[in-house]
Coordinates of N, CA, C and O in Angstrom, one line a residue:
M1 N 33.9 14.6 28.9 CA 32.6 14.0 28.5 C 32.3 14.3 27.0 O 31.7 13.5 26.3
K2 N 32.6 15.5 26.6 CA 32.3 16.0 25.2 C 33.1 15.1 24.2 O 32.5 14.7 23.2
I3 N 34.3 14.7 24.5 CA 35.1 13.9 23.6 C 34.5 12.5 23.5 O 34.5 11.9 22.4
Y4 N 33.9 12.0 24.6 CA 33.2 10.7 24.6 C 32.1 10.8 23.6 O 31.9 9.8 22.8
K5 N 31.3 11.8 23.6 CA 30.2 12.0 22.7 C 30.6 12.0 21.2 O 30.0 11.4 20.4
V6 N 31.7 12.7 21.0 CA 32.3 12.8 19.6 C 32.7 11.4 19.2 O 32.4 11.0 18.1
F7 N 33.4 10.6 20.0 CA 33.8 9.3 19.7 C 32.6 8.4 19.5 O 32.6 7.6 18.5
L8 N 31.6 8.5 20.3 CA 30.4 7.7 20.1 C 29.7 8.0 18.8 O 29.3 7.1 18.1
F9 N 29.6 9.3 18.5 CA 29.0 9.7 17.2 C 29.8 9.1 16.0 O 29.2 8.6 15.1
V10 N 31.1 9.2 16.0 CA 31.9 8.7 15.0 C 31.8 7.2 14.8 O 31.6 6.7 13.7
F11 N 31.8 6.5 16.0 CA 31.6 5.1 16.0 C 30.3 4.7 15.4 O 30.2 3.8 14.5
L12 N 29.2 5.3 15.8 CA 27.9 5.0 15.2 C 27.8 5.4 13.8 O 27.1 4.6 13.0
A13 N 28.4 6.5 13.3 CA 28.4 6.8 11.9 C 29.1 5.8 11.1 O 28.6 5.4 10.0
I14 N 30.2 5.3 11.6 CA 30.9 4.3 10.8 C 30.1 3.0 10.8 O 30.0 2.3 9.7
Q15 N 29.5 2.6 11.9 CA 28.7 1.4 11.9 C 27.5 1.5 10.9 O 27.2 0.6 10.2
F16 N 26.9 2.7 10.9 CA 25.8 2.9 9.9 C 26.2 2.8 8.5 O 25.6 2.1 7.7
I17 N 27.4 3.4 8.2 CA 27.9 3.3 6.8 C 28.2 1.9 6.4 O 27.9 1.4 5.3
V18 N 28.9 1.2 7.3 CA 29.3 -0.2 7.0 C 28.0 -1.1 6.9 O 27.9 -1.9 5.9
S19 N 27.1 -0.9 7.8 CA 25.9 -1.8 7.7 C 25.1 -1.5 6.4 O 24.5 -2.4 5.8
N20 N 25.0 -0.3 6.0 CA 24.3 0.1 4.7 C 25.1 -0.5 3.5 O 24.5 -0.8 2.5
A21 N 26.4 -0.5 3.6 CA 27.2 -1.0 2.5 C 27.0 -2.5 2.2 O 27.0 -2.9 1.1
V22 N 26.8 -3.2 3.3 CA 26.6 -4.7 3.1 C 25.2 -5.1 3.2 O 24.9 -6.3 3.1
A23 N 24.3 -4.2 3.4 CA 22.8 -4.5 3.6 C 22.2 -4.9 2.2 O 22.7 -4.5 1.2
D24 N 21.2 -5.7 2.3 CA 20.4 -6.1 1.1 C 19.7 -4.9 0.6 O 18.8 -4.3 1.3
P25 N 19.9 -4.4 -0.6 CA 19.3 -3.2 -1.1 C 17.8 -3.3 -1.2 O 17.1 -2.3 -1.3
S26 N 17.3 -4.6 -1.3 CA 15.8 -4.7 -1.4 C 15.1 -4.6 -0.1 O 13.9 -4.5 -0.1
S27 N 15.8 -4.5 1.0 CA 15.1 -4.4 2.3 C 15.4 -3.0 2.9 O 16.2 -2.8 3.8
S28 N 14.7 -2.0 2.4 CA 14.9 -0.6 2.8 C 14.1 -0.3 4.0 O 14.2 0.8 4.5
S29 N 13.2 -1.1 4.5 CA 12.3 -0.8 5.6 C 12.7 -1.5 6.8 O 13.5 -2.4 6.8
D30 N 12.1 -1.1 8.0 CA 12.5 -1.7 9.2 C 11.5 -2.7 9.7 O 11.5 -3.1 10.8
Y31 N 10.7 -3.3 8.8 CA 9.7 -4.3 9.2 C 10.3 -5.7 9.0 O 11.4 -5.9 8.5
D32 N 9.5 -6.6 9.5 CA 9.9 -8.0 9.5 C 10.5 -8.5 8.1 O 9.9 -8.3 7.1
D33 N 11.7 -9.1 8.2 CA 12.3 -9.6 7.0 C 11.5 -10.6 6.2 O 11.7 -10.8 5.0
D34 N 10.6 -11.3 6.9 CA 9.8 -12.3 6.2 C 8.7 -11.7 5.4 O 8.0 -12.4 4.7
A35 N 8.4 -10.4 5.6 CA 7.3 -9.8 4.9 C 7.7 -9.7 3.4 O 8.9 -9.6 3.1
K36 N 6.7 -9.6 2.6 CA 7.0 -9.5 1.1 C 7.6 -8.2 0.8 O 7.3 -7.2 1.5
P37 N 8.3 -8.1 -0.2 CA 8.9 -6.7 -0.6 C 7.7 -5.8 -1.0 O 6.6 -6.2 -1.3
I38 N 8.0 -4.5 -0.9 CA 7.0 -3.5 -1.2 C 6.5 -3.8 -2.7 O 7.3 -4.0 -3.6
N39 N 5.2 -3.8 -2.8 CA 4.6 -4.2 -4.1 C 4.1 -3.0 -4.9 O 4.1 -1.9 -4.4
L40 N 3.7 -3.2 -6.1 CA 3.2 -2.2 -7.0 C 2.0 -1.4 -6.4 O 2.0 -0.2 -6.6
D41 N 1.1 -2.1 -5.8 CA 0.0 -1.4 -5.2 C 0.4 -0.5 -4.1 O -0.1 0.7 -4.0
Y42 N 1.4 -0.8 -3.3 CA 1.9 0.1 -2.3 C 2.5 1.3 -2.9 O 2.3 2.4 -2.5
K43 N 3.3 1.1 -4.0 CA 3.9 2.2 -4.7 C 2.9 3.1 -5.3 O 3.0 4.4 -5.1
R44 N 1.9 2.6 -5.9 CA 0.8 3.4 -6.4 C 0.1 4.2 -5.3 O -0.3 5.3 -5.4
G45 N -0.2 3.5 -4.2 CA -0.8 4.1 -3.1 C 0.0 5.3 -2.5 O -0.5 6.4 -2.2
Y46 N 1.3 5.0 -2.4 CA 2.2 6.0 -1.9 C 2.2 7.2 -2.8 O 2.2 8.4 -2.4
D47 N 2.3 7.0 -4.1 CA 2.2 8.1 -5.1 C 0.9 8.9 -5.0 O 1.0 10.1 -5.1
E48 N -0.2 8.2 -4.8 CA -1.5 8.9 -4.7 C -1.5 9.7 -3.4 O -2.1 10.8 -3.4
V49 N -1.0 9.2 -2.3 CA -0.9 10.0 -1.1 C -0.1 11.2 -1.3 O -0.5 12.3 -0.9
S50 N 1.0 11.1 -2.0 CA 1.9 12.2 -2.3 C 1.2 13.3 -3.1 O 1.5 14.5 -3.0
N51 N 0.3 12.8 -4.0 CA -0.4 13.8 -4.8 C -1.7 14.3 -4.2 O -2.5 15.0 -4.8
G52 N -2.0 13.8 -2.9 CA -3.2 14.3 -2.2 C -4.5 13.6 -2.6 O -5.6 14.0 -2.2
N53 N -4.3 12.5 -3.4 CA -5.5 11.7 -3.8 C -5.7 10.6 -2.8 O -5.5 9.4 -3.1
N54 N -6.2 10.9 -1.6 CA -6.3 9.9 -0.5 C -7.3 8.8 -0.8 O -7.1 7.7 -0.4
Q55 N -8.4 9.1 -1.4 CA -9.4 8.1 -1.7 C -8.9 7.0 -2.6 O -9.0 5.9 -2.4
L56 N -8.2 7.5 -3.7 CA -7.6 6.5 -4.6 C -6.4 5.8 -3.9 O -6.2 4.6 -4.1
A57 N -5.7 6.5 -3.1 CA -4.6 5.8 -2.3 C -5.1 4.7 -1.5 O -4.5 3.6 -1.5
I58 N -6.2 4.9 -0.8 CA -6.8 3.8 0.0 C -7.1 2.6 -0.8 O -6.8 1.5 -0.4
K59 N -7.6 2.8 -2.0 CA -7.9 1.6 -2.9 C -6.7 0.8 -3.1 O -6.7 -0.4 -3.0
Y60 N -5.6 1.5 -3.5 CA -4.3 0.7 -3.8 C -3.7 0.2 -2.5 O -3.2 -1.0 -2.5
L61 N -3.8 0.9 -1.4 CA -3.2 0.4 -0.1 C -3.9 -0.7 0.5 O -3.3 -1.6 1.1
L62 N -5.2 -0.8 0.3 CA -6.0 -2.0 0.7 C -5.6 -3.2 0.0 O -5.5 -4.3 0.6
K63 N -5.3 -3.1 -1.3 CA -4.8 -4.2 -2.1 C -3.4 -4.6 -1.6 O -3.1 -5.8 -1.5
A64 N -2.6 -3.6 -1.3 CA -1.2 -3.8 -0.8 C -1.3 -4.6 0.5 O -0.4 -5.4 0.8
A65 N -2.2 -4.2 1.4 CA -2.4 -4.9 2.7 C -2.7 -6.3 2.5 O -2.3 -7.2 3.4
K66 N -3.4 -6.7 1.5 CA -3.7 -8.1 1.2 C -2.5 -8.9 0.9 O -2.4 -10.1 1.2
T67 N -1.6 -8.3 0.1 CA -0.4 -9.1 -0.4 C 0.8 -8.9 0.6 O 1.7 -9.7 0.5
S68 N 0.8 -7.8 1.4 CA 1.8 -7.6 2.3 C 1.2 -7.3 3.7 O 1.4 -6.1 4.2
P69 N 0.6 -8.2 4.3 CA -0.2 -8.0 5.6 C 0.7 -7.6 6.8 O 0.2 -7.2 7.8
D70 N 2.0 -7.9 6.7 CA 2.9 -7.6 7.8 C 3.8 -6.3 7.6 O 4.8 -6.2 8.2
N71 N 3.4 -5.5 6.6 CA 4.1 -4.3 6.3 C 3.5 -3.1 7.0 O 2.5 -2.6 6.6
P72 N 4.2 -2.6 8.1 CA 3.6 -1.5 8.8 C 3.5 -0.2 8.0 O 2.6 0.7 8.3
D73 N 4.3 0.0 7.0 CA 4.3 1.1 6.1 C 2.9 1.2 5.4 O 2.4 2.3 5.2
V74 N 2.4 0.1 5.0 CA 1.1 0.1 4.3 C 0.0 0.6 5.3 O -0.8 1.5 4.9
Y75 N 0.0 0.1 6.5 CA -1.0 0.5 7.5 C -0.8 2.0 7.9 O -1.8 2.7 8.2
N76 N 0.4 2.4 8.0 CA 0.7 3.8 8.3 C 0.1 4.7 7.2 O -0.6 5.7 7.6
L77 N 0.3 4.4 6.0 CA -0.3 5.2 4.9 C -1.8 5.1 4.9 O -2.5 6.1 4.5
L78 N -2.4 4.0 5.2 CA -3.8 3.8 5.3 C -4.4 4.7 6.4 O -5.4 5.4 6.3
G79 N -3.7 4.8 7.6 CA -4.1 5.7 8.6 C -4.0 7.1 8.2 O -4.9 7.9 8.5
F80 N -2.9 7.5 7.5 CA -2.7 8.8 7.1 C -3.8 9.3 6.1 O -4.4 10.3 6.3
S81 N -4.1 8.4 5.1 CA -5.2 8.7 4.1 C -6.5 8.9 4.8 O -7.3 9.8 4.4
H82 N -6.9 8.0 5.7 CA -8.1 8.1 6.4 C -8.2 9.3 7.2 O -9.3 10.0 7.3
R83 N -7.1 9.7 7.9 CA -7.1 10.9 8.7 C -7.3 12.1 7.8 O -8.1 13.0 8.2
K84 N -6.7 12.2 6.7 CA -6.9 13.3 5.8 C -8.3 13.4 5.2 O -8.8 14.5 4.9
L85 N -9.0 12.3 5.2 CA -10.4 12.2 4.8 C -11.4 12.3 6.0 O -12.6 12.1 5.8
D86 N -10.9 12.7 7.2 CA -11.7 12.9 8.4 C -12.4 11.6 8.8 O -13.4 11.6 9.5
K87 N -11.8 10.4 8.5 CA -12.3 9.1 9.0 C -11.4 8.7 10.1 O -10.5 7.9 10.0
L88 N -11.7 9.3 11.3 CA -10.8 9.2 12.4 C -10.7 7.8 13.0 O -9.6 7.4 13.4
E89 N -11.9 7.2 13.2 CA -11.9 5.8 13.8 C -11.0 4.9 12.9 O -10.2 4.1 13.5
E90 N -11.2 4.9 11.6 CA -10.5 4.0 10.7 C -9.0 4.4 10.8 O -8.1 3.5 10.8
S91 N -8.7 5.7 10.9 CA -7.3 6.1 11.0 C -6.6 5.5 12.2 O -5.5 5.0 12.2
F92 N -7.3 5.6 13.4 CA -6.8 5.0 14.6 C -6.5 3.5 14.4 O -5.5 3.0 14.8
M93 N -7.5 2.9 13.8 CA -7.3 1.4 13.6 C -6.1 1.1 12.8 O -5.3 0.2 13.2
Y94 N -5.8 1.8 11.7 CA -4.7 1.5 10.9 C -3.4 1.9 11.5 O -2.4 1.2 11.4
Y95 N -3.3 3.1 12.2 CA -2.1 3.4 12.9 C -1.8 2.4 14.0 O -0.6 2.0 14.2
N96 N -2.8 2.0 14.7 CA -2.5 1.0 15.8 C -2.0 -0.3 15.2 O -1.2 -1.0 15.8
R97 N -2.5 -0.7 14.0 CA -2.1 -1.9 13.3 C -0.6 -1.7 13.0 O 0.2 -2.6 13.2
A98 N -0.2 -0.6 12.4 CA 1.2 -0.3 12.1 C 2.1 -0.4 13.3 O 3.1 -1.0 13.3
L99 N 1.6 0.2 14.4 CA 2.4 0.2 15.6 C 2.4 -1.2 16.3 O 3.4 -1.5 17.0
K100 N 1.4 -2.0 16.1 CA 1.5 -3.4 16.6 C 2.6 -4.2 15.8 O 3.3 -4.9 16.4
L101 N 2.7 -3.9 14.5 CA 3.7 -4.6 13.7 C 5.1 -4.0 14.0 O 6.1 -4.8 14.0
N102 N 5.2 -2.7 14.3 CA 6.5 -2.1 14.5 C 6.2 -0.9 15.5 O 6.0 0.2 15.1
P103 N 6.4 -1.2 16.8 CA 6.1 -0.1 17.8 C 7.1 1.1 17.6 O 6.8 2.2 18.2
R104 N 8.2 0.9 16.9 CA 9.1 2.0 16.7 C 9.0 2.7 15.4 O 9.9 3.4 14.9
H105 N 7.9 2.5 14.7 CA 7.6 3.1 13.4 C 7.5 4.6 13.6 O 6.6 5.1 14.3
L106 N 8.4 5.3 13.0 CA 8.5 6.8 13.1 C 7.3 7.5 12.6 O 6.7 8.3 13.4
G107 N 6.9 7.2 11.4 CA 5.7 7.9 10.8 C 4.4 7.6 11.6 O 3.6 8.5 11.9
A108 N 4.2 6.3 12.0 CA 3.0 6.0 12.7 C 2.9 6.7 14.1 O 1.9 7.1 14.5
N109 N 4.1 6.7 14.7 CA 4.1 7.4 16.0 C 3.8 8.9 15.9 O 3.1 9.5 16.7
E110 N 4.4 9.5 14.9 CA 4.1 10.9 14.7 C 2.7 11.2 14.3 O 2.0 12.0 14.9
Y111 N 2.2 10.4 13.4 CA 0.8 10.7 12.8 C -0.3 10.4 13.9 O -1.3 11.1 13.9
I112 N -0.1 9.3 14.6 CA -1.1 9.0 15.6 C -1.1 10.1 16.7 O -2.1 10.4 17.3
G113 N 0.1 10.6 17.0 CA 0.2 11.7 17.9 C -0.6 12.9 17.4 O -1.3 13.6 18.2
E114 N -0.5 13.2 16.2 CA -1.2 14.3 15.6 C -2.7 14.0 15.6 O -3.5 14.9 15.8
L115 N -3.1 12.8 15.4 CA -4.5 12.4 15.5 C -5.0 12.6 16.9 O -6.2 13.0 17.1
Y116 N -4.2 12.2 17.9 CA -4.7 12.4 19.3 C -4.9 13.9 19.5 O -5.8 14.2 20.3
L117 N -4.0 14.7 19.0 CA -4.3 16.2 19.2 C -5.6 16.6 18.6 O -6.3 17.4 19.1
R118 N -5.9 16.0 17.4 CA -7.1 16.4 16.7 C -8.3 16.0 17.5 O -9.4 16.6 17.4
T119 N -8.2 14.9 18.3 CA -9.3 14.5 19.2 C -9.2 15.0 20.6 O -9.8 14.4 21.5
N120 N -8.3 16.0 20.8 CA -8.1 16.7 22.1 C -7.6 15.7 23.2 O -8.0 15.9 24.3
N121 N -6.7 14.8 22.8 CA -6.1 14.0 23.8 C -4.6 14.3 23.8 O -3.7 13.6 23.3
L122 N -4.3 15.4 24.5 CA -2.9 15.9 24.6 C -2.0 14.8 25.3 O -0.8 14.6 24.9
K123 N -2.5 14.2 26.3 CA -1.7 13.2 27.1 C -1.2 12.1 26.2 O 0.0 11.7 26.2
K124 N -2.1 11.5 25.3 CA -1.6 10.4 24.4 C -0.7 11.0 23.4 O 0.3 10.3 23.0
A125 N -0.9 12.2 22.9 CA 0.0 12.8 21.9 C 1.4 12.9 22.5 O 2.4 12.6 21.9
E126 N 1.5 13.3 23.7 CA 2.8 13.5 24.4 C 3.4 12.1 24.7 O 4.7 12.0 24.7
E127 N 2.6 11.1 24.9 CA 3.2 9.7 25.0 C 3.9 9.3 23.7 O 5.0 8.7 23.8
H128 N 3.3 9.6 22.6 CA 4.0 9.3 21.3 C 5.2 10.2 21.1 O 6.2 9.7 20.4
L129 N 5.2 11.4 21.5 CA 6.3 12.3 21.4 C 7.5 11.7 22.3 O 8.6 11.6 21.8
K130 N 7.2 11.1 23.4 CA 8.2 10.5 24.3 C 8.8 9.3 23.6 O 10.0 9.0 23.6
I131 N 7.9 8.5 22.9 CA 8.4 7.3 22.2 C 9.4 7.8 21.1 O 10.4 7.2 20.9
L132 N 9.0 8.8 20.3 CA 9.8 9.3 19.3 C 11.2 9.8 19.9 O 12.2 9.6 19.2
D133 N 11.1 10.5 21.0 CA 12.3 11.0 21.6 C 13.3 9.8 22.0 O 14.5 9.9 21.8
D134 N 12.7 8.7 22.4 CA 13.5 7.5 22.7 C 14.1 6.9 21.5 O 15.2 6.4 21.5
I135 N 13.3 6.9 20.4 CA 13.8 6.2 19.2 C 14.8 7.1 18.5 O 15.8 6.6 17.9
C136 N 14.6 8.4 18.4 CA 15.4 9.3 17.6 C 16.6 9.8 18.5 O 16.6 10.9 19.0
F137 N 17.6 9.0 18.6 CA 18.8 9.3 19.4 C 19.4 10.6 19.1 O 19.8 11.4 19.9
F138 N 19.6 10.9 17.8 CA 20.2 12.2 17.3 C 19.1 13.1 16.8 O 19.4 14.0 16.0
G139 N 17.8 12.9 17.1 CA 16.7 13.7 16.6 C 16.3 13.2 15.3 O 17.0 12.5 14.6
C140 N 15.0 13.6 14.9 CA 14.5 13.2 13.6 C 13.3 14.1 13.3 O 12.7 14.8 14.2
D141 N 13.0 14.2 12.0 CA 11.9 15.0 11.6 C 10.6 14.7 12.2 O 9.8 15.6 12.5
E142 N 10.3 13.4 12.4 CA 9.0 13.0 13.0 C 8.9 13.6 14.4 O 7.8 14.1 14.8
Y143 N 9.9 13.5 15.2 CA 9.9 14.1 16.5 C 9.7 15.6 16.5 O 8.8 16.1 17.2
D144 N 10.5 16.2 15.6 CA 10.4 17.7 15.5 C 8.9 18.1 15.1 O 8.4 19.1 15.6
D145 N 8.4 17.4 14.1 CA 7.0 17.8 13.6 C 6.0 17.6 14.7 O 5.1 18.5 14.9
L146 N 6.0 16.5 15.4 CA 5.0 16.2 16.5 C 5.2 17.2 17.6 O 4.2 17.7 18.2
K147 N 6.4 17.5 18.0 CA 6.7 18.5 19.0 C 6.1 19.8 18.7 O 5.5 20.5 19.5
E148 N 6.3 20.2 17.4 CA 5.8 21.5 16.9 C 4.3 21.5 17.0 O 3.7 22.5 17.4
S149 N 3.7 20.4 16.6 CA 2.2 20.3 16.6 C 1.7 20.4 18.0 O 0.7 21.1 18.3
I150 N 2.4 19.8 19.0 CA 2.0 19.8 20.4 C 2.1 21.3 20.9 O 1.2 21.8 21.6
E151 N 3.2 21.9 20.6 CA 3.4 23.3 21.0 C 2.3 24.2 20.5 O 1.8 25.1 21.2
K152 N 1.9 24.0 19.2 CA 0.8 24.8 18.6 C -0.5 24.5 19.3 O -1.3 25.4 19.6
Y153 N -0.7 23.3 19.6 CA -1.9 22.9 20.3 C -2.0 23.5 21.6 O -3.1 24.1 22.0
K154 N -1.0 23.5 22.4 CA -0.9 24.1 23.7 C -1.1 25.6 23.6 O -1.9 26.2 24.4
K155 N -0.5 26.2 22.7 CA -0.7 27.7 22.5 C -2.1 28.1 22.2 O -2.6 29.0 22.7
N156 N -2.8 27.3 21.4 CA -4.2 27.5 21.0 C -5.1 27.3 22.2 O -6.2 27.8 22.2
M157 N -4.7 26.4 23.1 CA -5.5 26.1 24.3 C -5.5 27.3 25.3 O -6.3 27.4 26.2
E158 N -4.5 28.1 25.2 CA -4.3 29.2 26.2 C -5.4 30.3 26.0 O -5.9 30.6 25.0

């Protein structure tokens, strides 16, 4: 059985390498191909989120949402920025929009899970952990981060 897993891993790795080699370099995200490419406002919003300037990030990301309304990454960052500013209702709204556009969005599933923990809804957080477990066949940072957050939450509840 172990040899089967090794062959499966090698096959998937080769498939990943080949698909990336022939993929369109302008389509780096997993959202709808008909959506517009990531725009300058998204880039500026992303940079502001990275710098911790969430209020300014929201300004740029709202502009990006107007020009790229089908981009779940925009809504994920809007949810993140609102969560960091303690605007939890807005955060839920944007994460849900991202997940409606792409139910398998790694970041949105992780962050909404963390938001559910913040609102003391362990059950919903665990649901998103399960989704990440299903998506991340070989594991991923988003799964690990949400799992760690859930474990800390449970430990603090004892």
